[in-house]
CSV table of C-alpha atoms in Angstrom, one decimal:
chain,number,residue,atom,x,y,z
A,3,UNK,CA,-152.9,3.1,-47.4
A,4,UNK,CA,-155.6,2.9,-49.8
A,5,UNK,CA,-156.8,-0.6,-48.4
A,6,UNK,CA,-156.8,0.9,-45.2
A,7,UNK,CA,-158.9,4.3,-45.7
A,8,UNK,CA,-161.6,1.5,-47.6
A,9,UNK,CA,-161.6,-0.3,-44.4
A,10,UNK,CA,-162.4,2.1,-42.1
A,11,UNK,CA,-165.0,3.4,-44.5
A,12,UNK,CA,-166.7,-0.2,-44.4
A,13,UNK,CA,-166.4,-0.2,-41.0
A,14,UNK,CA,-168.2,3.4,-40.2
A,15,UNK,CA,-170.6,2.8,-42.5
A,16,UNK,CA,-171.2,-0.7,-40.7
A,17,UNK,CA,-172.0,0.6,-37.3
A,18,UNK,CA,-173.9,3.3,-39.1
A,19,UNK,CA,-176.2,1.0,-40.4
A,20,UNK,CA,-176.3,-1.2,-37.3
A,21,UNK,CA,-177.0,1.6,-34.5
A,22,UNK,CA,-179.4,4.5,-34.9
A,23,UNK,CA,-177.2,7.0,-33.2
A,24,UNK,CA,-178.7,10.5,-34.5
A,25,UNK,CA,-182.7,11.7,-35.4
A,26,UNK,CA,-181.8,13.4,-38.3
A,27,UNK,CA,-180.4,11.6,-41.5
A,28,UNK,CA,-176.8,12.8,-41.7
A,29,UNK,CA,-175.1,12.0,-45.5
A,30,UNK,CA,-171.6,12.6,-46.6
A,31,UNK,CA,-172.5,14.0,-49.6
A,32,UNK,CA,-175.0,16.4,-48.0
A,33,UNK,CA,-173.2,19.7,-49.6
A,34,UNK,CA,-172.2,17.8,-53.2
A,35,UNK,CA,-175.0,20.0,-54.5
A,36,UNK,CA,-175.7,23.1,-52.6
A,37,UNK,CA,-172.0,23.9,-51.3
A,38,UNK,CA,-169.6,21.4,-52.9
A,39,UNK,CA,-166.3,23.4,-52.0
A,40,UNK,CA,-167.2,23.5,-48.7
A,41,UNK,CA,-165.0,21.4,-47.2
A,42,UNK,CA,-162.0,22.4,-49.2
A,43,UNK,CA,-162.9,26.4,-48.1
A,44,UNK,CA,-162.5,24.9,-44.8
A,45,UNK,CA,-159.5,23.2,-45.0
A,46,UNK,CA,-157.7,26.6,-46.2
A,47,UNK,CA,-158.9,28.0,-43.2
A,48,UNK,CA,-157.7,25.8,-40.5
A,49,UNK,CA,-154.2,25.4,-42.7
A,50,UNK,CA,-154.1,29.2,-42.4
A,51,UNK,CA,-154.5,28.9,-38.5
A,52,UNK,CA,-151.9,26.3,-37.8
A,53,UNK,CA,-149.1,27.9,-39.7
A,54,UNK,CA,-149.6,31.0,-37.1
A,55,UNK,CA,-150.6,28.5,-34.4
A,56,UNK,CA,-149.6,25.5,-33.7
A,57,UNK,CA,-152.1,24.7,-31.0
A,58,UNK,CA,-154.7,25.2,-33.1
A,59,UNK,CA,-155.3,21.2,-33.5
A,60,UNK,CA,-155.7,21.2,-30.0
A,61,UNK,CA,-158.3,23.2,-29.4
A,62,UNK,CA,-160.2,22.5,-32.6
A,63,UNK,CA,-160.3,18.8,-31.6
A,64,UNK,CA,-161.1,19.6,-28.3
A,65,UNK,CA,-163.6,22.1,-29.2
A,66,UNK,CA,-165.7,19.4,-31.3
A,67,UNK,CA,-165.2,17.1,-28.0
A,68,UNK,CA,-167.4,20.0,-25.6
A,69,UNK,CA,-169.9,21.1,-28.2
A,70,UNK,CA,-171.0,17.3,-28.7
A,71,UNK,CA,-170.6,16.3,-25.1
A,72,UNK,CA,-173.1,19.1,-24.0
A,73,UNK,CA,-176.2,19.2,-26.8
A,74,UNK,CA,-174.9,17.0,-29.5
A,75,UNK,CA,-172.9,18.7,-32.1
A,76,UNK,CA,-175.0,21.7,-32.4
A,77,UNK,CA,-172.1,24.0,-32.5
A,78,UNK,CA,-173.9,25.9,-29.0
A,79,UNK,CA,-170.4,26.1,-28.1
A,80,UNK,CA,-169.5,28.8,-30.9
A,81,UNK,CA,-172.7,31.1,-29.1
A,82,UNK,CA,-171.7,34.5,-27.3
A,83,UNK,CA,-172.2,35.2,-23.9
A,84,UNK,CA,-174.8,38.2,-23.5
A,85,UNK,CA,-175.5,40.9,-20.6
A,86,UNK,CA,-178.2,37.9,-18.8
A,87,UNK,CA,-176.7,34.6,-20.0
A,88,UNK,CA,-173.2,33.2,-20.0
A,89,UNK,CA,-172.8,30.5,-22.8
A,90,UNK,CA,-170.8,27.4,-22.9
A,91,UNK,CA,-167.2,29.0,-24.5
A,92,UNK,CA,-167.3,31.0,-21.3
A,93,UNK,CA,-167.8,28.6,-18.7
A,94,UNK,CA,-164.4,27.1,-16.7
A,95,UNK,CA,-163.7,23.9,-18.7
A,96,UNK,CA,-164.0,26.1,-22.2
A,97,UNK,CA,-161.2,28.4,-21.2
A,98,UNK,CA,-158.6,26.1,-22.7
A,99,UNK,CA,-160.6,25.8,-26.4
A,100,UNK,CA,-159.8,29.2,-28.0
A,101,UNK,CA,-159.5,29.2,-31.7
A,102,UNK,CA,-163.0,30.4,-32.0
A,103,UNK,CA,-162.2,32.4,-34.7
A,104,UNK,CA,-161.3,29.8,-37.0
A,105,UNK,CA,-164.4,28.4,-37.7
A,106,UNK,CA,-165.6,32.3,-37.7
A,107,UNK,CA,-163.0,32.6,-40.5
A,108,UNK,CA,-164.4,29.7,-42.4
A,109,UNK,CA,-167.7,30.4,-42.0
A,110,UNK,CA,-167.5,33.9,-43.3
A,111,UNK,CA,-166.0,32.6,-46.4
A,112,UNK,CA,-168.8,29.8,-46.9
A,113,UNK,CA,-171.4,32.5,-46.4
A,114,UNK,CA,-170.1,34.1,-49.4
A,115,UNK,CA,-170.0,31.3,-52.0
A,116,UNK,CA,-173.2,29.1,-50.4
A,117,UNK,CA,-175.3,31.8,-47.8
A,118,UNK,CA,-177.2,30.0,-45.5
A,119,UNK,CA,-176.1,26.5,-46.6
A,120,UNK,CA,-173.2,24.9,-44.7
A,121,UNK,CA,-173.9,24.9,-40.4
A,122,UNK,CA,-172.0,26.0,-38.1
A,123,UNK,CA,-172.2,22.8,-36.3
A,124,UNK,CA,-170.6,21.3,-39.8
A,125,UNK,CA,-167.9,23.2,-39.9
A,126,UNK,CA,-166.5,22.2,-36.6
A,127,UNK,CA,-166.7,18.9,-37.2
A,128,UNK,CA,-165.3,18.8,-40.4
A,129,UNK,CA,-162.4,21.1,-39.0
A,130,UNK,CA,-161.3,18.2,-36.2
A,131,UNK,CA,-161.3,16.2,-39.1
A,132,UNK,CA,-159.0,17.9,-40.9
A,133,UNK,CA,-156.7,19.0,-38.0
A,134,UNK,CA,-156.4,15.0,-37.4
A,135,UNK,CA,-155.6,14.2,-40.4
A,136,UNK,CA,-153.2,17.7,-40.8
A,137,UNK,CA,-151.5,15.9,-37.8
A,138,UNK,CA,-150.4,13.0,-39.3
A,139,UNK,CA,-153.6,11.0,-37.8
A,140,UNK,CA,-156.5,9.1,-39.7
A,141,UNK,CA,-158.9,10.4,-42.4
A,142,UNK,CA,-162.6,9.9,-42.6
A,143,UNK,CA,-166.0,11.2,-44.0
A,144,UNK,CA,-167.5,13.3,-42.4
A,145,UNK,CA,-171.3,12.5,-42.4
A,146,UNK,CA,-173.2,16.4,-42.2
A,147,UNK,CA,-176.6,17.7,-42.4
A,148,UNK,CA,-176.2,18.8,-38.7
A,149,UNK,CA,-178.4,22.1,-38.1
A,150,UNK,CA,-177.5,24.7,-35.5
A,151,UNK,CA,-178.5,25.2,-32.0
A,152,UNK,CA,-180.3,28.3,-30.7
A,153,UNK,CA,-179.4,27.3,-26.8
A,154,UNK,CA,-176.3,28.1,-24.9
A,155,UNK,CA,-175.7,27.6,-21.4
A,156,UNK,CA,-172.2,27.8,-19.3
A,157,UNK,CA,-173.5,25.8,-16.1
A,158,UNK,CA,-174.3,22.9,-18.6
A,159,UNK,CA,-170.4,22.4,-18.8
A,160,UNK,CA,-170.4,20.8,-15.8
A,161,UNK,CA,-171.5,18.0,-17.2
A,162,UNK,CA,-167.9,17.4,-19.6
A,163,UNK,CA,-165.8,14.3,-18.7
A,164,UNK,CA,-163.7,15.7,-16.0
A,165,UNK,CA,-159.8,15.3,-15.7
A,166,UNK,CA,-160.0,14.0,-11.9
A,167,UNK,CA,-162.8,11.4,-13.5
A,168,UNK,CA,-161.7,7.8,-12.3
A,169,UNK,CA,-163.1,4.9,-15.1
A,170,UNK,CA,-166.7,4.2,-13.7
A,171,UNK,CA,-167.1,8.2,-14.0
A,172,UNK,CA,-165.7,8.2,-17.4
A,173,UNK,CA,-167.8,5.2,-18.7
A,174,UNK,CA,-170.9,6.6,-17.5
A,175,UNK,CA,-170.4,9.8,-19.0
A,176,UNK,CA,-169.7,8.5,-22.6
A,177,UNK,CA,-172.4,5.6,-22.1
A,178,UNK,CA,-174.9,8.8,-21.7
A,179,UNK,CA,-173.7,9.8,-24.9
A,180,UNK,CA,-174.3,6.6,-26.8
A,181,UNK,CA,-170.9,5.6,-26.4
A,182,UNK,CA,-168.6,2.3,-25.4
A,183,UNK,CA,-166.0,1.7,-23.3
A,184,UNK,CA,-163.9,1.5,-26.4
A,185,UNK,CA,-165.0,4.4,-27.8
A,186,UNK,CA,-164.1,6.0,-24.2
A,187,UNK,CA,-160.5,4.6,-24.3
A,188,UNK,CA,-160.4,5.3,-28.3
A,189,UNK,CA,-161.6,9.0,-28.2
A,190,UNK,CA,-159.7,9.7,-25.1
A,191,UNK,CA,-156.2,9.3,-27.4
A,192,UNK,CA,-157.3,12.4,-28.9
A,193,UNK,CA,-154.9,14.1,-26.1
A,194,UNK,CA,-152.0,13.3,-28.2
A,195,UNK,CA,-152.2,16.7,-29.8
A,196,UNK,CA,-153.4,18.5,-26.1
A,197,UNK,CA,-151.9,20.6,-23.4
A,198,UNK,CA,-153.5,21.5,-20.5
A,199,UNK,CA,-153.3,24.2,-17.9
A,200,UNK,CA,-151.7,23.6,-14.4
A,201,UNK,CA,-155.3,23.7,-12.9
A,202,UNK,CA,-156.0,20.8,-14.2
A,203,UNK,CA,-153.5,18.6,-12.5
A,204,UNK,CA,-152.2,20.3,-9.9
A,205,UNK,CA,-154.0,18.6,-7.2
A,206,UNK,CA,-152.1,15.4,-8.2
A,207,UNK,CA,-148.9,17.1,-7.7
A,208,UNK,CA,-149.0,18.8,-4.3
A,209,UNK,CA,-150.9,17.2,-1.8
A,210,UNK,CA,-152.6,14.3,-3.0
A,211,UNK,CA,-153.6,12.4,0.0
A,212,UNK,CA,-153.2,11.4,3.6
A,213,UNK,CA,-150.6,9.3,2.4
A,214,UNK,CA,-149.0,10.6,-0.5
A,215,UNK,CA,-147.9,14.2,-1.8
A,216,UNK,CA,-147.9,13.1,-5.4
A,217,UNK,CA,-150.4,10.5,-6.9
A,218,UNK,CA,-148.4,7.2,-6.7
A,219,UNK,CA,-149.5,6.0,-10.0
A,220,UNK,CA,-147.5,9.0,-11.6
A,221,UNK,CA,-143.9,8.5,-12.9
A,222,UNK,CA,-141.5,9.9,-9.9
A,223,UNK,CA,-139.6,12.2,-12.4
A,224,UNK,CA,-142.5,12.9,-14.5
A,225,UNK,CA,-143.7,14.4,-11.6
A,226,UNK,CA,-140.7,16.8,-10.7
A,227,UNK,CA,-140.8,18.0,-14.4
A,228,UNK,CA,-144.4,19.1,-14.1
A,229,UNK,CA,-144.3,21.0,-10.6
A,230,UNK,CA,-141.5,22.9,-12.6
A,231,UNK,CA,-144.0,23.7,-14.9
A,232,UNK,CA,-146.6,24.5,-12.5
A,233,UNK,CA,-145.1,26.1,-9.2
A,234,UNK,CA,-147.3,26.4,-6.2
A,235,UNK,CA,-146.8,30.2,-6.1
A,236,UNK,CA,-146.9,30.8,-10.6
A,237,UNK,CA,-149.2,28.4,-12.5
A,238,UNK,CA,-151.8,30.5,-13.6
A,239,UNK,CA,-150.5,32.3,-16.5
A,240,UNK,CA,-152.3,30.9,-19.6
A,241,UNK,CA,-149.3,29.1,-21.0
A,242,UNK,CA,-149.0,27.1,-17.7
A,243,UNK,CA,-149.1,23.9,-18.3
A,244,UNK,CA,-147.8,21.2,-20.2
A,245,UNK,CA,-148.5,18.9,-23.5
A,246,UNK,CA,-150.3,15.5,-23.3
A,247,UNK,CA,-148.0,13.6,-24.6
A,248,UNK,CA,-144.0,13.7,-26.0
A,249,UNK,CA,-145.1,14.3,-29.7
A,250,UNK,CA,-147.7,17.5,-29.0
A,251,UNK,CA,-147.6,18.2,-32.8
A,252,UNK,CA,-148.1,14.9,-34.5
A,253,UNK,CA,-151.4,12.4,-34.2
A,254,UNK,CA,-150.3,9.0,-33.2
A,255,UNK,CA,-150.4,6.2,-30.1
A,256,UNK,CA,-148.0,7.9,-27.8
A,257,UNK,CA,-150.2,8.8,-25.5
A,258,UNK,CA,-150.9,5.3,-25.1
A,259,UNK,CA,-146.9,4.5,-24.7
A,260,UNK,CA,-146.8,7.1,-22.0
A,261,UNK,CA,-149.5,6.3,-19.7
A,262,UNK,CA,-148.4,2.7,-19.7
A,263,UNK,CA,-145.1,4.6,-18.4
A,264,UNK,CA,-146.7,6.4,-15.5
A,265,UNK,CA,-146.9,9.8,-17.7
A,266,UNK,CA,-150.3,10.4,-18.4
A,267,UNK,CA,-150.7,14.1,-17.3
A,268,UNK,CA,-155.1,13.3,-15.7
A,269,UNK,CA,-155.7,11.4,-13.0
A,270,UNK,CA,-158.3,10.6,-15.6
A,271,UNK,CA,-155.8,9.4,-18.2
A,272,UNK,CA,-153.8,7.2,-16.1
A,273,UNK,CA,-156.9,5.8,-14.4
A,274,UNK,CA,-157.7,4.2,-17.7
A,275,UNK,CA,-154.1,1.5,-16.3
A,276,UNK,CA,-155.3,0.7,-13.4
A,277,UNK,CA,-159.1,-1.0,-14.8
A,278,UNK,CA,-159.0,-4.2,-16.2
A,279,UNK,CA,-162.2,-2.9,-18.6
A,280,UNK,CA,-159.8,-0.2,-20.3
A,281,UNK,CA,-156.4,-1.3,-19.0
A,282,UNK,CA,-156.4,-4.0,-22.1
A,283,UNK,CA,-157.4,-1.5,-25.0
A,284,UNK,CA,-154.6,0.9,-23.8
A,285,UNK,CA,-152.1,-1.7,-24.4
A,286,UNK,CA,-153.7,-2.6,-27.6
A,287,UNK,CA,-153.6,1.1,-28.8
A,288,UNK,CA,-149.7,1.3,-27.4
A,289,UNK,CA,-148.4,-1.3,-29.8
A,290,UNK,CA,-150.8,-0.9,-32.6
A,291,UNK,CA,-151.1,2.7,-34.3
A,292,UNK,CA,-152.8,1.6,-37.2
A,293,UNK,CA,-155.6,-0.2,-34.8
A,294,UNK,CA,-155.8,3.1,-33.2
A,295,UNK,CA,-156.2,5.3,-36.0
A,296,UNK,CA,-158.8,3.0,-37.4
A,297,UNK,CA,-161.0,2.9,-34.6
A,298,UNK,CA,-160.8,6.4,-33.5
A,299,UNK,CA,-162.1,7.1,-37.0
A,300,UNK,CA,-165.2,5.3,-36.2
A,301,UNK,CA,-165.6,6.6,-32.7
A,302,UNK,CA,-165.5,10.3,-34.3
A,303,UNK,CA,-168.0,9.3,-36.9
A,304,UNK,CA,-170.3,8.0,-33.7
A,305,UNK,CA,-169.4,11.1,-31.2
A,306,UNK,CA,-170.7,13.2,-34.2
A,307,UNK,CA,-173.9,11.9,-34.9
A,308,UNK,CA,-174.6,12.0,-31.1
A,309,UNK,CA,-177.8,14.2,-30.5
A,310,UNK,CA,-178.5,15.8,-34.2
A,311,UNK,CA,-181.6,16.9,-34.3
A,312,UNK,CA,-183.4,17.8,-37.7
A,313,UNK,CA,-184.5,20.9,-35.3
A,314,UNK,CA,-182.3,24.7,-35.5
A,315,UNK,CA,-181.0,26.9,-37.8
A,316,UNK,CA,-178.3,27.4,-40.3
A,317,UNK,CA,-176.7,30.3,-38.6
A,318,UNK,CA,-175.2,33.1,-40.7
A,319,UNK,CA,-173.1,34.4,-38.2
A,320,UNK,CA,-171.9,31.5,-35.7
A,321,UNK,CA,-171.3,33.6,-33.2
A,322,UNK,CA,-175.3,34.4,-32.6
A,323,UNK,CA,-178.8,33.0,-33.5
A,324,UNK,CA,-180.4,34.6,-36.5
């Protein structure tokens, strides 16, 4: 175990030094000085949230997906809508995240010990950290420094990875955030601890084309079990849906296991099967966890430093601009 946490240490801190992937000089160490319980004020608080919730991994993980997908990690996703603007946590693909309030909750207690120190922005990375790791997945520095953005915009979510996505569609949208095919495939596994709402499958369920009324690439009784779950005429309650894999609550490679079964819930998911440039690192991931776990430590380190600016704010309440 310790061998392995050193590797994938020497390994982030390889591509760190090979590829500029961030303007502003992000350090592990950032808050040694200024703030150095600040990650351990954090952890109490996302502990706190999963024992009332256990989907709390979920949407932390996925929240740190959408706020670095649409500015960089600028924690714009955290930003309340007002009277003239909508912000990002209100616009459709942000329904699911939720959970806002943990990072409010952790915040709040920051601002207390260190005021005006630790961003926003860094908490919510170093909380997807944690809730991997609390999940039984892969542990890694967290590199921080990040400041907070003043900018949030709900039409800009149109621009997340959608779940209908096929693998070109995918592959451009991480390439446009300075990431590989790999790191697609790698960060994508991240769903191992997801659910998602019927709305975002449906249409491969009822209906699918000309041809077909469920998506032939889907698992015949996979696909009975989920129009159970999602009824034509009941599916939009906000606990319709399903989980993303068969162990929601624990981090590992079974997402892999099931979409090489036919049971990846996206068309997007499944589509990475049917590509020989992704179909390959699926496998890999499906018989080796630990290559899985080591190399979605790196891609996290990379998503993360994707679009930090040395511009914005510490924000003392995360929910607006100061």
């Amino acid at each position: 175990m310790a061998f392995s946490k050193r590797l994938v240490f020497v390994m982030i801190f390889t591509v760190l030094a090979l590829v500029k992937l961030s303007e502003a000089a992000l350090d592990a160490h950032y808050y040694d000085g200024s703030c150095p319980v600040a990650d351990k004020i954090i952890l109490e608080s996302v502990k706190k949230a999963i024992l009332h919730d256990p989907k709390v991994p979920a949407r932390l993980l996925r929240m740190f997906f959408h706020d670095c997908f649409i500015r960089g990690c600028d924690a714009s996703i955290l930003l309340d809508s007002t009277n003239s603007k909508q912000a990002e946590k209100d616009g459709p693909p942000n329904i699911s995240v939720r959970s806002f309030y943990v990072i409010v909750d952790a915040k709040t207690k920051l601002e207390k010990v260190c005021p005006g120190t630790v961003s926003s922005a860094d908490v919510i990375a170093i909380a997807a950290r944690d809730v991997v790791t609390l999940s039984g997945g892969p542990y890694w520095s967290v590199l921080k420094g990040r400041k907070d953005g003043r900018t949030s915009r709900a039409n800009e979510t149109i621009n997340l990875p959608g779940p209908t996505f096929n693998v070109s569609q995918l592959i451009q949208s991480f390439a446009a955030r300075g990431l590989s095919v790999k790191d697609m495939v790698t960060l994508s596994g991240g769903h191992t601890i997801g659910f998602s709402h019927c709305s975002s499958f449906e249409a491969r369920l009822h209906n699918f084309s000309k041809f077909h009324d469920v998506d032939p690439s889907m698992n015949f009784a996979f696909a009975q079990s989920l129009k159970k779950k999602c009824p034509r005429s009941n599916n939009r309650g906000k606990n319709a849906g399903t989980v993303l894999d068969s162990t929601t609550a624990v981090f590992d490679n079974d997402y892999y296991k099931q979409i090489l079964s036919g049971k990846g819930v996206f068309g997007s998911d499944q589509a990475l099967l049917g590509d020989n440039r992704t179909k390959w690192i699926v496998e890999t991931y499906a018989r080796d966890q630990k290559a899985f776990f080591r190399e979605f430590a790196i891609s996290m380190v990379k998503l993360g430093n994707f679009g930090v600016k040395e511009t914005g704010e510490v924000r003392v309440n995360p929910r607006i601009v100061n």
